[in-house]
Each structure stands twice: as structure tokens, then as C-alpha cells.
Amino acid sequence: MPTGSLTSADDPEPVRVVFTPSGRAGAVKAGTTVLDAAREFGVDLDSVCGGRGICGRCQVEPSVGSFPKWAITAGPEALSSPGGTETAYAGRRPLGPSARLGCQARVQADVVVDVPPESQLHGPVVRKTVDVGDIALDPLATLHAVTVPPPTLDERRGLAQVVIDCVADEWGVHLAGILPGALAGLHASVAAGSPDDAGGRLVTVAVRWSGPERSERTGMVTAVWPGIATAALGVAIDIGSTTIAGHLVDLHSGDVLASAGRMNPQIRLGEDLMSRVSYVMMNPGGAQELTALVRDSLAALITELCADAGAEPDAVLEVVLVGNPIMIHIALGIDPTPLGQAPFTLATDAAVEVDGPEMDLPCPSARLYVAPAIAGHVGADTAAAVLAGGPYRDQAITLLVDVGTNAEIVLGNSDGLWAASSPTGPAFEGAQISCGQRATPGAIERVRIDPATWAPRVRVIGCDLWSDEPGFAEAVERRVAVGARSAAAGVTGICGSGIIEVIAEMYLAGVLSPDGVIAAPPGEGERASRVTSDGRTSSFVLYEPPEGADGPTITITQNDVRAIQLAKAALRAGIDLLCEHAAIEAPDRVLLAGAFGAHIDPVRAMVLGLIGDCDPDEVRSVGNAAGTGAVRALLSGSQRTEMERVVRSIRKIETATEPRFQELFVAAMALPHATARNPLLAAVVDLPSSPRRTASPHHRTRRRRAVPMSEEA
């Protein structure tokens, strides 16, 4: 157990302090503040104001009672009574009933002091809106309040060096220098600082640290503010091709203060990434136009987040940016056209750091960190998702899938990771589908089909009722109209999760053959009424508005089925290709990332053949994994180092040049699959007894371990 001492030979009766949960302890002179004792013993106790009783970050909880483990019996008198500074404290973080300010409470007798997580600069984080998992706070931006002495004629140092020396004297923190952006307003900030009796000025110094390990990091002054500033904020942003989402976070507490999202304004110049690359190729100045659009959106998003939290953008010291390679290139002002054609060469796959103003962000003191990319079409968003999902942390073989216009796939465990991207196209997002639409109120998101009658039931976004339940039509008209405002009420189309379910249900009910052909039932009856024909192909009638109600009839055409088959075959072939490289038949668990993954029914996804055969209970959504990983990187420099290390170890498999990809793609066109067995799926759902090609007797034996990359041929 680490110990220390603040006593001298003239102090015959030292008192002991034990800090929990760290267990660090030592002897101190009576009258020593808890904060000073914590610093002496290396206890993680936060403070911004430097012991002035202003910021409230050093709150502790003294424990009263008998503690045999440390041979201490502590009473209320173990700490000094609250003084005037403590009783007058009225900071942003109120004092609890038994809490004390560590900088004001003085140790008078043996005592056990608890440092709660919110008082630990590097404490564990438990979040509600963004589940970042089990990490310790390790921010790269910190605040330090210091008193700058009044200037004198014989002072030979510049003001910047005086501030740096004050930080060293008051905090024991040695800095390398001050950034140019902090120099512009340095004199004004110090002059406006809170005066003391000696003519000094109280200011807050913002420091930005760089370097892989905490003990080796170098600090630079990024801003100096008059008085006490307690807000050190950061923003984590995921730039998607469709949406841009961000979270405003308190870097000292880990609290998510606000979350917001907006449509990517580049959509008007091209819905998918390749169309935006084409726009750059065909339009002089197109790259600059796309860059300006995304930077304007980033600035507006940060301003919105700060407004929602009642904060100023000036307090944002860190920004973490993730996204697919093309979006990141455009945001940074790098030509994206090399990513539009083989060999899809990145300008850089390393992490990039720039000052916020260089990206036109409204944060003059912010440093922007762009996460590293894995390969040409597997970018920083996938790197962040890997950090959040953590497939490299244990032996269970994990498949991480982020389904979008371009699906990113990562497979492996602590022995090795493989990654690939598959060109699934926009079908899963509702594009190329006759009645497809984005996931907005009125879109069908759930489907069930009666195998005997082929009668469908649907549920739409904005209504909890199924279509065969009383009150559905009225509820849809009312709720969708409120949710969509000016949009048409009623059932308006079908979104991605609904598309997955309807194709799977059509197969289970016998509407679709294993080859994806819509059946034409002979004769009349309810089955026949569900299928229409144009003479060449058939369509399945999924939903008809009630008599007298407006709205479209929702049908699934043969072309719709083919579009989904092509998309799912591309994804499945990519997954199967990675399984071959990892020498496994199927993963132990599947993590579905992104908004689309959050709403997929695992069983229907397996019926469709979107993913291979596995235990449905081991298929789960991890939500916006890219955004979660970005928040982890925002809160912890150690997490950034870990992400960069893991990314460099991932082996990228290029589907476009793999000889096996086409063969796997053809086999994956069938429902669920032309050759793969599905015993785990068959245990939870009745699959149609259709003729199947027999699997090869030389099928792979499932392994519980991915082959390390060094062992792969």
C-alpha cells in the first residue's frame, strides 16, 4: 500500500489518513487539508481552483465508525468543522449532506475519507445516454487556476512564461509552452482576472496534453480565462453519409450534457458516397463545396449542443471526429477521388490532429482529433466501433457488423481481427425499393405473415399497435400526423428493418421460393388475393389502406426482392470470406451496430441469410457503436492509444480482389443460403422444407479461436 508523510521530527503525534476506494494511506501533520494529503499520497482527487474552495470538484465523504482493517476509529471530530469558505460555497456542484470540500477540511485525527467517482479526475464512468462501458477518465484537457503576480519593471520574463511558472509553482505541473492561439488574448485575460490583496490576478489556465502514456505527456497552454472556469467540455461527432450526430461531454466528470443530430447537407449533391466522389470529379470546385457544407454543419451542431447545455463554445477544448474515409477526407479538405477507384488509397490511415479554428469550428481553444482508419473503405467510424464493441478483448469470436450503404464487417477475438467492407448499396435504407423510405413515422418496421392464409400484419413507426388490432387506423392517422407534422398521415412506406422482416416472413410463409421468386398460388382464395401479377412478374400486397382512407397500397415487387437479395448476398459473402480467413464456421456472437442494427430482428435476419447460423440470443444491437467509441476516445487519452494500437493490428480483406468473393456471393443469393446449414436457426423457427443442395462433407469444423495473423498462410 503506498504511504507518505507530511510530518517532521518535531511532530510526535501524527495522524493517519486512509483514502478509499484506492486504499492509499499515510501519516500527516494535524491541520493538513485533505486535498494536500491526497496529493502527497498520489490519490486521484480532482481540483480546478487550486484549493480556493470555489470549484467544488474536491468533494469527499468522511467515514465515521470503527475500521479494524486500518486500526482506525474515526468520529465527527476527525476533520475540522466547516469554516466560512466552506459554508458559503455555492458552486455548480452542490455539497451533499455529509460531503466536505477537500481543500478546506483539515485532518485533526485518524480518519477514513472516501473519494466518490465524481471527484476523481480519472474515475470510472457510468453514463446513461451513452454507455461507454468500463473506462477510467483520462482527459487530455485539464484546467488549472493560478494567481498571476502583478507585473514589475524588473520582471525579465514574458507574461506567457510567468503563467507557465505559476502553474508549475501552484500545481507541480511543468508545461512545454503556450500555443499561439492563447497568446492573442493573454494580457486581456490576466488583466480581467479576479484581483487579490497583493495585486495578483486569478485566472484559469487550460492545458492540452499529448503523448501516448500519461507519465510521458507534454502539456501546452491552449487558453487563459479570467477568474475561475470550471467547464472543460468536449464534443464527439460521427459524420455519416446520411446524418451527423454529436455528444457534448464534461471532460472532468464524463457526463453527457447534450446530444443532437442533423442531416448531412451533402445529400443534395449525392445520396451515396460514390455519387459525391463523382460530383467532385465532374464539378470544378466540387471538393471545396462539399468541405464547406460539412464544416458548416459541424459548426452548427457544436453551437446547438452548447446552447442545449447552456454552455459556451469557447469552453470546448477537445473534439473527436469519426466517420467513413470519404467523409473524413472531405471534412479535412483532402481530395476524396482516389477512394472512388481501385486501389482506394487513403491519404493517411493514421490519426490526425488539427486546431479547431483550422476546421472552421466555433471553438478557438479546441484541438480536433480524427480517429485512425483501417483501410480505404473501412474508416475511423469502424475503428471507433471496434473500440466500443471490444472484440479484441476476449476469446469469444465476435462478428461486428455496421449495415449501411457500404457495410463494414469486423471478425475475430483477442488472437486477431479481420475487417472487410461490402458494397450492399442503399436497399437496406429503403432506396431502390418500390415503397421504401427512411425510418420516419408512418414507415412499416415490423411484419408477420400467416403461413396458412398469407395475411400480413404490420406495425409502423409512431404506433405501438399491430394493423389487425382495434384502433390501429385511427392511431396511425393521429400519431403519425403529430410525429411527422406536415408529412402525410397513415402508413407511408417500409423502412430497412421492415424490409428485412417482410422478405424473411414471405420466405417462411411460402410466398417466396429459396431462389427468391414470388409464388403465384393457383385458383382463388385469400392467398391468391395477396399476390398480383403484371404478366411477367408477381408482387405481394403487404398493406392496403382501409376503405375511404387515403394512402398508398404497399407492395413488395419481384424487383424489391432481387434488390434485397443482392444487398444481403454482398454482406453475407463478406462475412463468409472473413470466416474463411479466421478458419471458423460461425462466430460465437454477433454485434449489430448503427441505427439500422438497433431495429433488426435477429431471427428474421438469420432467415434472410443476412448473417450466418448462430444462437439468436448471442445476436444483439450495440446502437451507435461509432459514436460510443468516439466518446470513449474523447474521455480518455489511453483509449485513443488503445484504438490506434488495435487498428494497426487489423488485417483488411479486400472483397473486390478476393477470388472467392464471387463464389460466396452467388451461394448467398439463396434464402437463407444455398449450401450453409442452419441448425441453430431451425431450433427456434420452422424453416420451409425446400430442396437444398447438400453441404460438402469437407465443411469446416467450427473453432473457438481465431487464427492469429502471424499463423495465417
PDB file of C-alpha atoms in Angstrom, residues 244 264-270 275-298 326-327 329-337 359-360:
ATOM      1  CA  ILE A 244     -24.129  13.805 -38.462  1.00  0.00           C
ATOM      2  CA  ASN A 264     -25.750  15.648 -43.703  1.00  0.00           C
ATOM      3  CA  PRO A 265     -26.294  18.599 -46.086  1.00  0.00           C
ATOM      4  CA  GLN A 266     -24.168  16.893 -48.745  1.00  0.00           C
ATOM      5  CA  ILE A 267     -27.131  14.643 -49.532  1.00  0.00           C
ATOM      6  CA  ARG A 268     -28.400  17.212 -52.023  1.00  0.00           C
ATOM      7  CA  LEU A 269     -25.205  16.645 -54.042  1.00  0.00           C
ATOM      8  CA  GLY A 270     -25.399  12.856 -53.887  1.00  0.00           C
ATOM      9  CA  SER A 275     -22.027   9.876 -56.119  1.00  0.00           C
ATOM     10  CA  ARG A 276     -20.278  12.550 -54.035  1.00  0.00           C
ATOM     11  CA  VAL A 277     -16.914  11.428 -55.320  1.00  0.00           C
ATOM     12  CA  SER A 278     -18.372  11.655 -58.826  1.00  0.00           C
ATOM     13  CA  TYR A 279     -19.609  15.155 -58.040  1.00  0.00           C
ATOM     14  CA  VAL A 280     -16.057  16.171 -57.126  1.00  0.00           C
ATOM     15  CA  MET A 281     -14.707  14.620 -60.339  1.00  0.00           C
ATOM     16  CA  MET A 282     -17.237  16.299 -62.597  1.00  0.00           C
ATOM     17  CA  ASN A 283     -17.573  19.724 -60.994  1.00  0.00           C
ATOM     18  CA  PRO A 284     -14.653  22.171 -60.635  1.00  0.00           C
ATOM     19  CA  GLY A 285     -14.622  23.342 -57.039  1.00  0.00           C
ATOM     20  CA  GLY A 286     -16.870  20.458 -56.018  1.00  0.00           C
ATOM     21  CA  ALA A 287     -14.475  19.261 -53.319  1.00  0.00           C
ATOM     22  CA  GLN A 288     -14.359  22.699 -51.701  1.00  0.00           C
ATOM     23  CA  GLU A 289     -18.152  22.917 -51.855  1.00  0.00           C
ATOM     24  CA  LEU A 290     -18.576  19.558 -50.083  1.00  0.00           C
ATOM     25  CA  THR A 291     -15.972  20.521 -47.474  1.00  0.00           C
ATOM     26  CA  ALA A 292     -17.700  23.819 -46.765  1.00  0.00           C
ATOM     27  CA  LEU A 293     -21.056  22.068 -46.359  1.00  0.00           C
ATOM     28  CA  VAL A 294     -19.830  19.535 -43.819  1.00  0.00           C
ATOM     29  CA  ARG A 295     -17.768  22.086 -41.865  1.00  0.00           C
ATOM     30  CA  ASP A 296     -20.737  24.440 -41.651  1.00  0.00           C
ATOM     31  CA  SER A 297     -22.801  21.544 -40.339  1.00  0.00           C
ATOM     32  CA  LEU A 298     -20.158  20.630 -37.750  1.00  0.00           C
ATOM     33  CA  ILE A 326     -14.590   9.599 -47.807  1.00  0.00           C
ATOM     34  CA  MET A 327     -16.422  11.786 -45.301  1.00  0.00           C
ATOM     35  CA  HIS A 329     -11.231  13.192 -46.327  1.00  0.00           C
ATOM     36  CA  ILE A 330     -13.861  15.738 -47.357  1.00  0.00           C
ATOM     37  CA  ALA A 331     -14.087  17.221 -43.838  1.00  0.00           C
ATOM     38  CA  LEU A 332     -10.308  17.634 -43.688  1.00  0.00           C
ATOM     39  CA  GLY A 333     -10.219  19.209 -47.154  1.00  0.00           C
ATOM     40  CA  ILE A 334      -8.400  16.241 -48.728  1.00  0.00           C
ATOM     41  CA  ASP A 335      -9.198  15.126 -52.276  1.00  0.00           C
ATOM     42  CA  PRO A 336     -11.517  12.076 -51.955  1.00  0.00           C
ATOM     43  CA  THR A 337     -11.312  10.955 -55.596  1.00  0.00           C
ATOM     44  CA  MET A 359     -11.701  23.335 -39.402  1.00  0.00           C
ATOM     45  CA  ASP A 360     -13.837  26.483 -39.069  1.00  0.00           C
TER      46      ASP A 360
END
